[in-house]
């Protein structure tokens, strides 16, 4: 494994809302009704008609066994289930806090557990701080196969590593910061000035490597802006934002503009929630902010009641507080003062939310799933609040691939022998908008498939006497 950074994980290690699974044993044990068909339709709907239906079908059909694989083979406790934006049922699995209240981020849990298991294998070797700069090609007449990589280590030396198969799992390009020669500025220039939740390592390296050997690409113009990146009180203008997990809204968190009013169905798809924030929270009197700083751009308040906080987990909330990303107050008057909105307005807003919740009907924003009440029954109960802003989060486009994780040639649409890919480096699965919880799932579903296909390619090479 050749890793660009000092340690493995990339943006997957930062994922916190969960991994989707339809009709899992955990859902059944908790009395949750779901189906693979419903999950498939939710994913297609989120993609705005641009998703590859074959890839979506594969993702949905293998979702339950993928969650089960993580649970049974790696003892990952994916026991907390939320219904996130765009989903018709609770199906996004994440880890609970530990017994002593420490958070267990699901992405880091998966990445660190799998890395530890790999390190036990005597034939496994991890090369860190090494950037792949070229795919080794082998020509047989007019046909080209990929037979390894050339990578550069921190000392500037180049190394060639021959292999019968290469799997690209290099992520997307949402962290290139709008570089002049970057994919973001080329394909989505209107977003280049937004902050991002990605690490600066996410610069589309694998996409560029694939294109250099003739791979096709799809949907590079489709870049997901996550509605809730934390605005840090310590550094409000920071270009890199810490993600305010979608699970915060899945647990019952609500969004308010700078006047203390709701303006959106918090559990709508990410693109719709982002659009609502940009529309309703961009003017001087509707932006959210801190008392000692001037808000810019589109900003909103994220508020959790005591019940929502309990559902989300206090371990992660405590971490957010330590990072100065979230604050807590006692009672509604303190919350109104912290948000600098009239108490009467805030009371009216939260009461209207809870009235709709009690009625069993959709509210005026189309919200019909209300995980928790917005008002605390205890007048001194805790409220948690933060300032959030839309931030570049994920790139739906990437290398064109098939349901066997084979990268396809741009001209022939046939598989490029020896080249496989999984995760955000690929395109076509998510269409115009990724559904929450599908990123970790695609890594497991298509990552496992890429591994299987790469192993078969290696066995064929051995059988043909070419290794």
Coordinates of N, CA and C in Angstrom, one line a residue, residues 204-429:
X204 N -7.3 15.0 -6.0 CA -7.7 14.3 -7.2 C -6.5 13.6 -7.9
X205 N -5.5 13.2 -7.2 CA -4.3 12.5 -7.8 C -4.7 11.3 -8.5
X206 N -5.6 10.4 -8.0 CA -5.9 9.2 -8.6 C -6.7 9.4 -9.9
X207 N -7.5 10.4 -9.9 CA -8.3 10.7 -11.2 C -7.3 11.1 -12.3
X208 N -6.3 12.0 -11.9 CA -5.3 12.4 -12.9 C -4.5 11.2 -13.4
X209 N -4.1 10.3 -12.5 CA -3.3 9.2 -12.9 C -4.1 8.3 -13.9
X210 N -5.4 8.1 -13.6 CA -6.2 7.3 -14.4 C -6.4 7.9 -15.8
X211 N -6.6 9.2 -15.8 CA -6.8 9.9 -17.1 C -5.6 9.8 -18.0
X212 N -4.4 9.8 -17.3 CA -3.1 9.7 -18.0 C -2.9 8.4 -18.8
X213 N -3.7 7.4 -18.4 CA -3.6 6.1 -19.1 C -4.8 5.8 -19.9
X214 N -5.6 6.9 -20.1 CA -6.8 6.7 -21.0 C -8.1 6.4 -20.3
X215 N -8.2 6.5 -19.0 CA -9.4 6.2 -18.3 C -10.5 7.3 -18.5
X216 N -11.7 6.9 -18.6 CA -12.8 7.9 -18.7 C -13.2 8.5 -17.4
X217 N -13.8 9.6 -17.4 CA -14.3 10.3 -16.2 C -15.7 10.7 -16.4
X218 N -16.4 10.9 -15.3 CA -17.8 11.3 -15.4 C -18.2 12.2 -14.2
X219 N -18.9 13.2 -14.5 CA -19.5 14.0 -13.5 C -18.6 14.9 -12.6
X220 N -17.5 15.3 -13.2 CA -16.5 16.1 -12.4 C -17.1 17.4 -12.0
X221 N -18.1 17.9 -12.7 CA -18.7 19.2 -12.3 C -19.6 19.1 -11.1
X222 N -19.9 17.8 -10.7 CA -20.8 17.7 -9.5 C -20.1 17.6 -8.2
X223 N -20.1 18.7 -7.5 CA -19.3 18.8 -6.2 C -20.3 19.1 -5.1
X224 N -20.3 18.3 -4.1 CA -21.2 18.4 -3.0 C -20.8 19.4 -2.0
X225 N -21.6 20.4 -1.7 CA -21.4 21.3 -0.6 C -22.2 20.9 0.6
X226 N -21.5 20.5 1.6 CA -22.2 20.0 2.9 C -22.8 21.2 3.6
X227 N -24.1 21.2 4.0 CA -24.7 22.3 4.6 C -24.1 22.8 5.9
X228 N -23.4 21.9 6.6 CA -23.0 22.2 8.0 C -21.6 22.0 8.3
X229 N -20.7 22.9 7.9 CA -19.4 23.0 8.4 C -19.3 23.9 9.6
X230 N -18.7 23.5 10.7 CA -18.6 24.3 11.9 C -17.8 25.6 11.6
X231 N -18.3 26.7 12.1 CA -17.6 28.0 12.1 C -17.0 28.1 13.5
X232 N -15.7 28.1 13.5 CA -14.9 28.1 14.8 C -14.9 29.5 15.4
X233 N -15.3 29.7 16.7 CA -15.2 31.0 17.3 C -13.8 31.5 17.3
X234 N -12.8 30.6 17.4 CA -11.4 31.0 17.5 C -10.9 31.4 16.1
X235 N -11.4 30.9 15.0 CA -10.9 31.3 13.7 C -12.1 31.2 12.7
X236 N -13.0 32.1 12.8 CA -14.2 32.1 11.9 C -14.0 32.0 10.4
X237 N -12.8 32.6 10.0 CA -12.6 32.7 8.6 C -11.7 31.6 8.0
X238 N -11.5 30.5 8.9 CA -10.6 29.4 8.4 C -11.1 28.8 7.2
X239 N -10.3 28.4 6.2 CA -10.7 27.8 5.0 C -11.1 26.4 5.1
X240 N -10.5 25.7 6.1 CA -10.8 24.3 6.4 C -11.7 24.2 7.6
X241 N -12.9 23.6 7.4 CA -13.9 23.6 8.4 C -14.0 22.1 8.9
X242 N -14.3 22.0 10.2 CA -14.6 20.7 10.8 C -16.0 20.4 10.6
X243 N -16.3 19.2 10.1 CA -17.6 18.9 9.7 C -18.6 18.8 10.9
X244 N -19.7 19.4 10.8 CA -20.8 19.2 11.8 C -21.6 18.1 11.3
X245 N -21.4 16.9 11.9 CA -21.9 15.7 11.3 C -23.4 15.7 11.0
X246 N -23.8 15.1 9.9 CA -25.2 15.1 9.6 C -26.0 14.4 10.7
X247 N -25.4 13.5 11.5 CA -26.1 12.8 12.6 C -26.5 13.8 13.6
X248 N -26.0 15.0 13.7 CA -26.5 16.0 14.6 C -27.9 16.4 14.3
X249 N -28.2 16.5 13.0 CA -29.6 16.8 12.6 C -30.4 15.5 12.6
X250 N -29.8 14.4 12.3 CA -30.5 13.1 12.4 C -30.9 12.8 13.8
X251 N -30.2 13.3 14.8 CA -30.6 13.1 16.2 C -31.7 14.1 16.6
X252 N -32.0 15.1 15.8 CA -33.0 16.1 16.2 C -32.5 17.5 16.2
X253 N -31.3 17.8 15.8 CA -30.8 19.2 15.7 C -31.6 20.0 14.7
X254 N -31.9 21.2 15.0 CA -32.6 22.1 14.0 C -31.7 23.3 13.6
X255 N -32.1 23.9 12.5 CA -31.3 25.0 11.9 C -32.2 26.3 12.0
X256 N -31.5 27.4 12.4 CA -32.2 28.6 12.6 C -31.4 29.7 11.9
X257 N -32.1 30.7 11.3 CA -31.4 31.8 10.8 C -31.0 32.8 11.9
X258 N -30.4 33.9 11.5 CA -29.9 34.9 12.5 C -31.1 35.6 13.3
X259 N -32.3 35.4 12.9 CA -33.4 36.0 13.6 C -34.1 34.9 14.5
X260 N -33.6 33.7 14.5 CA -34.1 32.7 15.4 C -35.3 31.9 14.7
X261 N -35.3 31.9 13.4 CA -36.5 31.3 12.7 C -36.0 30.1 11.9
X262 N -36.8 29.0 11.9 CA -36.5 27.9 11.0 C -36.8 28.2 9.6
X263 N -36.2 27.6 8.7 CA -36.3 27.9 7.2 C -36.3 26.7 6.3
X264 N -36.1 25.5 6.8 CA -35.8 24.3 6.0 C -36.2 23.1 6.7
X265 N -36.5 22.0 6.0 CA -36.6 20.7 6.5 C -35.1 20.2 6.7
X266 N -34.7 20.1 8.0 CA -33.4 19.7 8.3 C -32.9 18.4 7.8
X267 N -33.9 17.5 7.5 CA -33.6 16.2 7.0 C -33.8 16.0 5.5
X268 N -33.8 17.1 4.8 CA -33.9 17.1 3.3 C -32.5 16.7 2.8
X269 N -32.3 16.5 1.5 CA -31.0 16.1 1.0 C -30.0 17.3 1.2
X270 N -28.7 17.0 1.1 CA -27.7 18.0 1.4 C -27.8 19.1 0.5
X271 N -28.0 18.9 -0.8 CA -28.0 20.0 -1.8 C -29.2 20.9 -1.5
X272 N -30.3 20.4 -1.1 CA -31.5 21.2 -0.8 C -31.3 22.1 0.5
X273 N -30.7 21.4 1.5 CA -30.5 22.2 2.8 C -29.4 23.3 2.5
X274 N -28.4 22.9 1.8 CA -27.4 23.9 1.4 C -28.0 25.1 0.7
X275 N -28.8 24.8 -0.3 CA -29.5 25.9 -1.0 C -30.4 26.8 -0.1
X276 N -31.0 26.2 0.8 CA -31.9 26.9 1.7 C -31.1 27.8 2.6
X277 N -29.9 27.3 3.1 CA -29.1 28.2 3.9 C -28.6 29.4 3.1
X278 N -28.1 29.1 1.9 CA -27.6 30.2 1.1 C -28.7 31.2 0.8
X279 N -29.9 30.8 0.7 CA -31.0 31.7 0.3 C -31.5 32.5 1.6
X280 N -31.6 31.7 2.7 CA -32.3 32.3 3.9 C -31.3 32.9 4.9
X281 N -30.0 32.7 4.8 CA -29.1 33.1 5.8 C -27.9 33.9 5.3
X282 N -28.1 34.7 4.3 CA -27.0 35.4 3.6 C -27.0 36.9 3.8
X283 N -28.1 37.5 4.3 CA -28.1 38.9 4.5 C -27.7 39.3 5.9
X284 N -27.4 40.6 6.0 CA -26.9 41.1 7.3 C -27.8 40.7 8.5
X285 N -29.1 40.7 8.3 CA -30.0 40.5 9.4 C -30.4 39.0 9.5
X286 N -30.0 38.1 8.6 CA -30.4 36.7 8.7 C -29.2 35.8 8.9
X287 N -28.0 36.4 8.8 CA -26.8 35.5 9.1 C -26.7 35.2 10.6
X288 N -26.2 34.0 10.9 CA -25.9 33.7 12.3 C -24.5 34.1 12.6
X289 N -24.1 34.3 13.9 CA -22.8 34.6 14.2 C -22.5 34.7 15.7
X290 N -21.3 35.0 16.0 CA -20.9 35.2 17.4 C -20.9 36.7 17.8
X291 N -21.1 37.0 19.0 CA -21.2 38.4 19.4 C -20.0 39.2 19.1
X292 N -18.8 38.6 19.1 CA -17.6 39.3 19.0 C -17.0 39.3 17.6
X293 N -17.7 38.7 16.6 CA -17.2 38.6 15.3 C -18.3 39.0 14.3
X294 N -17.8 39.4 13.1 CA -18.8 39.8 12.0 C -18.9 38.6 11.1
X295 N -20.2 38.1 11.0 CA -20.4 37.0 10.1 C -20.3 37.4 8.6
X296 N -19.9 36.4 7.8 CA -19.8 36.7 6.4 C -20.4 35.4 5.7
X297 N -20.7 35.6 4.4 CA -21.3 34.5 3.7 C -22.6 34.0 4.2
X298 N -22.9 32.8 4.1 CA -24.2 32.2 4.6 C -23.9 31.4 5.8
X299 N -24.5 31.8 6.9 CA -24.3 31.1 8.2 C -25.6 30.9 8.9
X300 N -25.7 29.8 9.6 CA -27.0 29.5 10.4 C -26.6 29.0 11.7
X301 N -27.6 28.9 12.6 CA -27.4 28.3 13.9 C -27.9 26.9 13.9
X302 N -27.1 26.0 14.5 CA -27.5 24.6 14.7 C -27.8 24.4 16.2
X303 N -29.0 24.0 16.5 CA -29.4 23.9 17.9 C -29.9 22.5 18.3
X304 N -29.4 22.0 19.4 CA -29.9 20.7 19.9 C -30.5 20.8 21.3
X305 N -31.7 20.2 21.4 CA -32.3 20.2 22.8 C -31.6 19.1 23.6
X306 N -32.0 19.0 24.8 CA -31.4 18.0 25.7 C -31.7 16.6 25.1
X307 N -32.9 16.3 24.6 CA -33.2 15.0 24.1 C -32.4 14.7 22.8
X308 N -32.2 15.7 22.0 CA -31.4 15.6 20.8 C -30.0 15.3 21.1
X309 N -29.5 16.0 22.1 CA -28.1 15.8 22.6 C -27.9 14.4 23.1
X310 N -28.9 13.9 23.9 CA -28.8 12.6 24.4 C -28.8 11.5 23.3
X311 N -29.6 11.8 22.3 CA -29.7 10.8 21.2 C -28.4 10.8 20.3
X312 N -27.8 12.0 20.2 CA -26.6 12.0 19.4 C -25.4 11.4 20.2
X313 N -25.3 11.7 21.4 CA -24.2 11.2 22.2 C -23.3 12.4 22.8
X314 N -23.1 12.4 24.1 CA -22.4 13.5 24.7 C -20.9 13.4 24.6
X315 N -20.4 12.2 24.2 CA -19.0 12.1 24.0 C -18.5 13.0 22.8
X316 N -19.2 12.9 21.7 CA -18.8 13.8 20.6 C -19.1 15.2 20.8
X317 N -20.2 15.5 21.5 CA -20.6 16.9 21.8 C -19.5 17.5 22.7
X318 N -19.0 16.7 23.7 CA -17.9 17.2 24.5 C -16.7 17.5 23.7
X319 N -16.4 16.7 22.7 CA -15.2 16.9 21.8 C -15.4 18.2 21.1
X320 N -16.6 18.4 20.5 CA -16.9 19.7 19.8 C -16.7 20.9 20.7
X321 N -17.1 20.8 22.0 CA -17.0 21.9 22.9 C -15.5 22.2 23.2
X322 N -14.7 21.1 23.3 CA -13.3 21.3 23.6 C -12.6 22.0 22.4
X323 N -13.1 21.7 21.2 CA -12.6 22.3 20.0 C -13.1 23.7 19.8
X324 N -13.9 24.2 20.7 CA -14.5 25.5 20.6 C -15.4 25.7 19.3
X325 N -16.1 24.5 19.0 CA -17.0 24.5 17.9 C -18.5 24.6 18.3
X326 N -18.7 24.2 19.5 CA -20.1 24.2 20.0 C -20.1 24.7 21.5
X327 N -21.2 25.3 21.9 CA -21.4 25.8 23.2 C -22.7 25.2 23.8
X328 N -22.7 25.2 25.2 CA -23.9 24.7 25.9 C -24.5 25.8 26.8
X329 N -25.8 25.9 26.9 CA -26.4 26.8 27.8 C -27.5 26.1 28.6
X330 N -27.9 26.7 29.7 CA -29.0 26.2 30.5 C -30.3 26.9 30.3
X331 N -31.3 26.3 29.7 CA -32.6 26.9 29.6 C -32.7 27.8 28.3
X332 N -34.0 28.1 28.0 CA -34.3 28.8 26.7 C -33.9 30.3 26.8
X333 N -34.0 31.0 28.0 CA -33.6 32.4 28.0 C -32.1 32.5 27.8
X334 N -31.3 31.6 28.3 CA -29.8 31.6 28.0 C -29.5 31.4 26.6
X335 N -30.3 30.5 25.9 CA -30.1 30.2 24.5 C -30.4 31.4 23.7
X336 N -31.5 32.1 24.0 CA -31.9 33.3 23.3 C -30.9 34.4 23.4
X337 N -30.3 34.5 24.6 CA -29.3 35.5 24.8 C -28.0 35.1 24.0
X338 N -27.6 33.8 24.0 CA -26.4 33.4 23.3 C -26.6 33.6 21.8
X339 N -27.8 33.4 21.3 CA -28.0 33.6 19.8 C -28.3 35.0 19.5
X340 N -28.6 35.8 20.5 CA -29.0 37.2 20.3 C -30.2 37.4 19.5
X341 N -31.2 36.6 19.9 CA -32.6 36.6 19.2 C -33.6 36.8 20.3
X342 N -34.8 37.4 20.0 CA -35.8 37.6 21.0 C -36.3 36.3 21.6
X343 N -36.4 36.2 22.9 CA -36.9 35.0 23.5 C -38.3 34.6 23.0
X344 N -39.2 35.6 22.7 CA -40.5 35.3 22.2 C -40.4 34.6 20.8
X345 N -39.5 35.1 20.0 CA -39.3 34.5 18.6 C -38.8 33.1 18.7
X346 N -37.8 32.9 19.6 CA -37.3 31.5 19.7 C -38.3 30.6 20.3
X347 N -39.0 31.0 21.3 CA -40.1 30.2 21.8 C -41.1 29.8 20.8
X348 N -41.5 30.7 20.0 CA -42.5 30.5 18.9 C -42.0 29.5 17.9
X349 N -40.7 29.7 17.5 CA -40.1 28.8 16.5 C -40.0 27.4 17.0
X350 N -39.5 27.2 18.2 CA -39.4 25.8 18.7 C -40.7 25.2 19.0
X351 N -41.7 26.0 19.5 CA -43.0 25.4 19.8 C -43.7 25.0 18.5
X352 N -43.5 25.7 17.4 CA -44.1 25.3 16.1 C -43.6 24.0 15.6
X353 N -42.3 23.8 15.8 CA -41.6 22.6 15.5 C -42.2 21.4 16.2
X354 N -42.4 21.6 17.5 CA -42.9 20.5 18.4 C -44.4 20.3 18.2
X355 N -45.1 21.3 17.8 CA -46.6 21.1 17.5 C -46.7 20.3 16.2
X356 N -45.9 20.5 15.2 CA -45.9 19.7 14.0 C -45.5 18.2 14.3
X357 N -44.5 18.1 15.2 CA -44.1 16.8 15.6 C -45.2 16.0 16.3
X358 N -46.0 16.7 17.2 CA -47.1 16.1 17.9 C -48.2 15.7 17.0
X359 N -48.4 16.5 15.9 CA -49.6 16.3 15.0 C -49.4 15.2 14.1
X360 N -48.2 14.7 13.9 CA -48.0 13.6 13.0 C -48.0 14.0 11.5
X361 N -48.1 15.3 11.2 CA -48.2 15.8 9.9 C -46.9 16.6 9.5
X362 N -46.7 16.7 8.2 CA -45.5 17.5 7.8 C -45.7 19.0 8.1
X363 N -44.6 19.6 8.4 CA -44.7 21.1 8.7 C -44.6 21.9 7.4
X364 N -44.6 23.2 7.5 CA -44.6 24.0 6.3 C -43.4 23.9 5.4
X365 N -42.3 23.2 6.0 CA -41.1 23.0 5.2 C -41.0 21.6 4.6
X366 N -42.1 20.9 4.8 CA -42.1 19.5 4.3 C -41.5 18.5 5.2
X367 N -41.1 18.8 6.4 CA -40.5 17.9 7.3 C -41.6 17.0 7.9
X368 N -41.4 15.7 7.9 CA -42.4 14.8 8.5 C -41.7 13.8 9.4
X369 N -40.4 13.8 9.5 CA -39.7 13.0 10.5 C -39.1 14.0 11.5
X370 N -39.5 13.9 12.8 CA -39.0 14.7 13.8 C -38.4 13.9 14.9
X371 N -37.1 13.6 14.9 CA -36.5 12.7 15.8 C -36.7 13.0 17.3
X372 N -36.6 14.3 17.6 CA -36.7 14.7 19.0 C -37.4 16.0 19.1
X373 N -38.0 16.4 20.3 CA -38.5 17.7 20.4 C -37.4 18.8 20.5
X374 N -37.8 20.0 20.0 CA -36.8 21.1 20.0 C -36.8 21.8 21.4
X375 N -37.9 21.7 22.1 CA -38.0 22.4 23.4 C -37.7 21.4 24.5
X376 N -37.1 21.8 25.5 CA -36.8 20.9 26.7 C -38.0 21.0 27.6
X377 N -38.4 19.8 28.1 CA -39.4 19.8 29.2 C -39.0 20.5 30.4
X378 N -37.7 20.3 30.8 CA -37.1 20.9 31.9 C -36.7 22.3 31.5
X379 N -37.2 23.3 32.2 CA -36.9 24.7 31.8 C -35.4 25.0 32.0
X380 N -34.7 24.3 32.8 CA -33.2 24.5 33.0 C -32.4 23.5 32.2
X381 N -33.1 22.7 31.3 CA -32.4 21.7 30.5 C -31.4 22.3 29.6
X382 N -30.4 21.5 29.2 CA -29.3 21.9 28.4 C -29.7 22.1 26.9
X383 N -29.2 23.1 26.3 CA -29.3 23.3 24.9 C -27.8 23.4 24.4
X384 N -27.5 22.8 23.2 CA -26.2 23.0 22.6 C -26.4 23.7 21.3
X385 N -25.5 24.6 21.0 CA -25.6 25.4 19.8 C -24.3 25.7 19.1
X386 N -24.3 25.9 17.8 CA -23.1 26.2 17.0 C -23.5 27.1 15.9
X387 N -22.5 27.7 15.3 CA -22.7 28.4 14.0 C -22.1 27.5 12.9
X388 N -22.9 27.3 11.8 CA -22.4 26.5 10.7 C -22.5 27.3 9.4
X389 N -21.8 26.7 8.4 CA -21.8 27.3 7.1 C -21.6 26.3 6.0
X390 N -22.2 26.4 4.9 CA -22.0 25.4 3.8 C -20.5 25.3 3.4
X391 N -20.0 24.1 3.2 CA -18.6 23.9 3.0 C -18.4 22.7 1.9
X392 N -17.5 22.9 1.0 CA -17.2 21.8 0.1 C -16.9 20.6 0.8
X393 N -17.5 19.5 0.4 CA -17.3 18.2 1.2 C -16.9 17.0 0.4
X394 N -17.5 16.9 -0.8 CA -17.3 15.6 -1.5 C -17.5 15.9 -3.0
X395 N -16.7 15.1 -3.8 CA -16.8 15.3 -5.3 C -17.4 14.0 -5.8
X396 N -18.6 14.1 -6.4 CA -19.3 13.0 -6.9 C -18.7 12.4 -8.2
X397 N -18.0 13.2 -9.0 CA -17.4 12.8 -10.2 C -16.1 12.1 -10.0
X398 N -15.6 11.4 -11.0 CA -14.4 10.7 -10.9 C -14.2 9.7 -12.0
X399 N -13.3 8.7 -11.9 CA -13.1 7.7 -12.9 C -14.3 6.9 -13.2
X400 N -14.6 6.7 -14.4 CA -15.7 5.8 -14.8 C -15.3 4.4 -14.5
X401 N -16.2 3.7 -13.8 CA -15.9 2.3 -13.4 C -17.2 1.5 -13.5
X402 N -17.1 0.1 -13.4 CA -18.2 -0.7 -13.4 C -18.5 -1.4 -12.1
X403 N -19.5 -2.3 -12.1 CA -19.8 -2.9 -10.8 C -18.8 -4.0 -10.3
X404 N -17.8 -4.2 -11.1 CA -16.7 -5.1 -10.7 C -15.5 -4.2 -10.3
X405 N -15.7 -2.9 -10.1 CA -14.6 -2.0 -9.7 C -13.5 -1.8 -10.7
X406 N -13.8 -2.2 -12.0 CA -12.8 -2.0 -13.1 C -12.9 -0.6 -13.7
X407 N -11.8 0.0 -13.8 CA -11.8 1.3 -14.4 C -11.9 1.2 -15.9
X408 N -12.8 2.0 -16.5 CA -13.1 1.9 -17.9 C -12.4 2.9 -18.8
X409 N -12.1 2.5 -20.0 CA -11.3 3.3 -20.9 C -12.3 4.4 -21.5
X410 N -11.7 5.6 -21.7 CA -12.5 6.7 -22.1 C -13.1 6.5 -23.5
X411 N -12.4 5.9 -24.4 CA -12.8 5.7 -25.8 C -13.7 4.4 -26.0
X412 N -13.2 3.3 -25.5 CA -13.9 2.1 -25.7 C -14.9 1.7 -24.7
X413 N -14.8 2.3 -23.5 CA -15.7 2.0 -22.3 C -15.4 0.6 -21.9
X414 N -14.3 -0.1 -22.3 CA -13.9 -1.4 -21.9 C -13.0 -1.3 -20.7
X415 N -12.9 -2.3 -19.8 CA -12.1 -2.2 -18.7 C -10.6 -2.1 -19.1
X416 N -9.8 -1.3 -18.3 CA -8.4 -1.2 -18.5 C -7.8 -2.3 -17.7
X417 N -7.2 -3.3 -18.3 CA -6.6 -4.5 -17.6 C -5.7 -4.0 -16.5
X418 N -5.9 -4.6 -15.3 CA -5.0 -4.3 -14.2 C -5.3 -3.1 -13.4
X419 N -6.4 -2.3 -13.7 CA -6.6 -1.1 -13.0 C -8.0 -1.1 -12.4
X420 N -8.1 -0.9 -11.1 CA -9.3 -1.0 -10.4 C -9.4 0.3 -9.5
X421 N -10.6 0.6 -9.0 CA -10.8 1.8 -8.2 C -12.0 1.6 -7.3
X422 N -12.0 2.3 -6.2 CA -13.1 2.3 -5.2 C -13.1 3.6 -4.4
X423 N -14.3 4.1 -4.0 CA -14.4 5.3 -3.2 C -14.5 6.5 -4.0
X424 N -14.2 7.7 -3.4 CA -14.4 9.0 -4.0 C -13.6 9.2 -5.3
X425 N -12.6 8.4 -5.6 CA -11.9 8.6 -6.8 C -12.7 8.2 -8.0
X426 N -13.8 7.5 -7.8 CA -14.7 7.0 -8.9 C -15.9 8.0 -9.1
X427 N -16.5 7.8 -10.2 CA -17.7 8.7 -10.5 C -18.8 7.8 -11.1
X428 N -20.0 8.4 -11.1 CA -21.2 7.7 -11.7 C -22.1 7.1 -10.7
X429 N -21.7 6.8 -9.5 CA -22.5 6.1 -8.5 C -23.5 7.1 -7.9

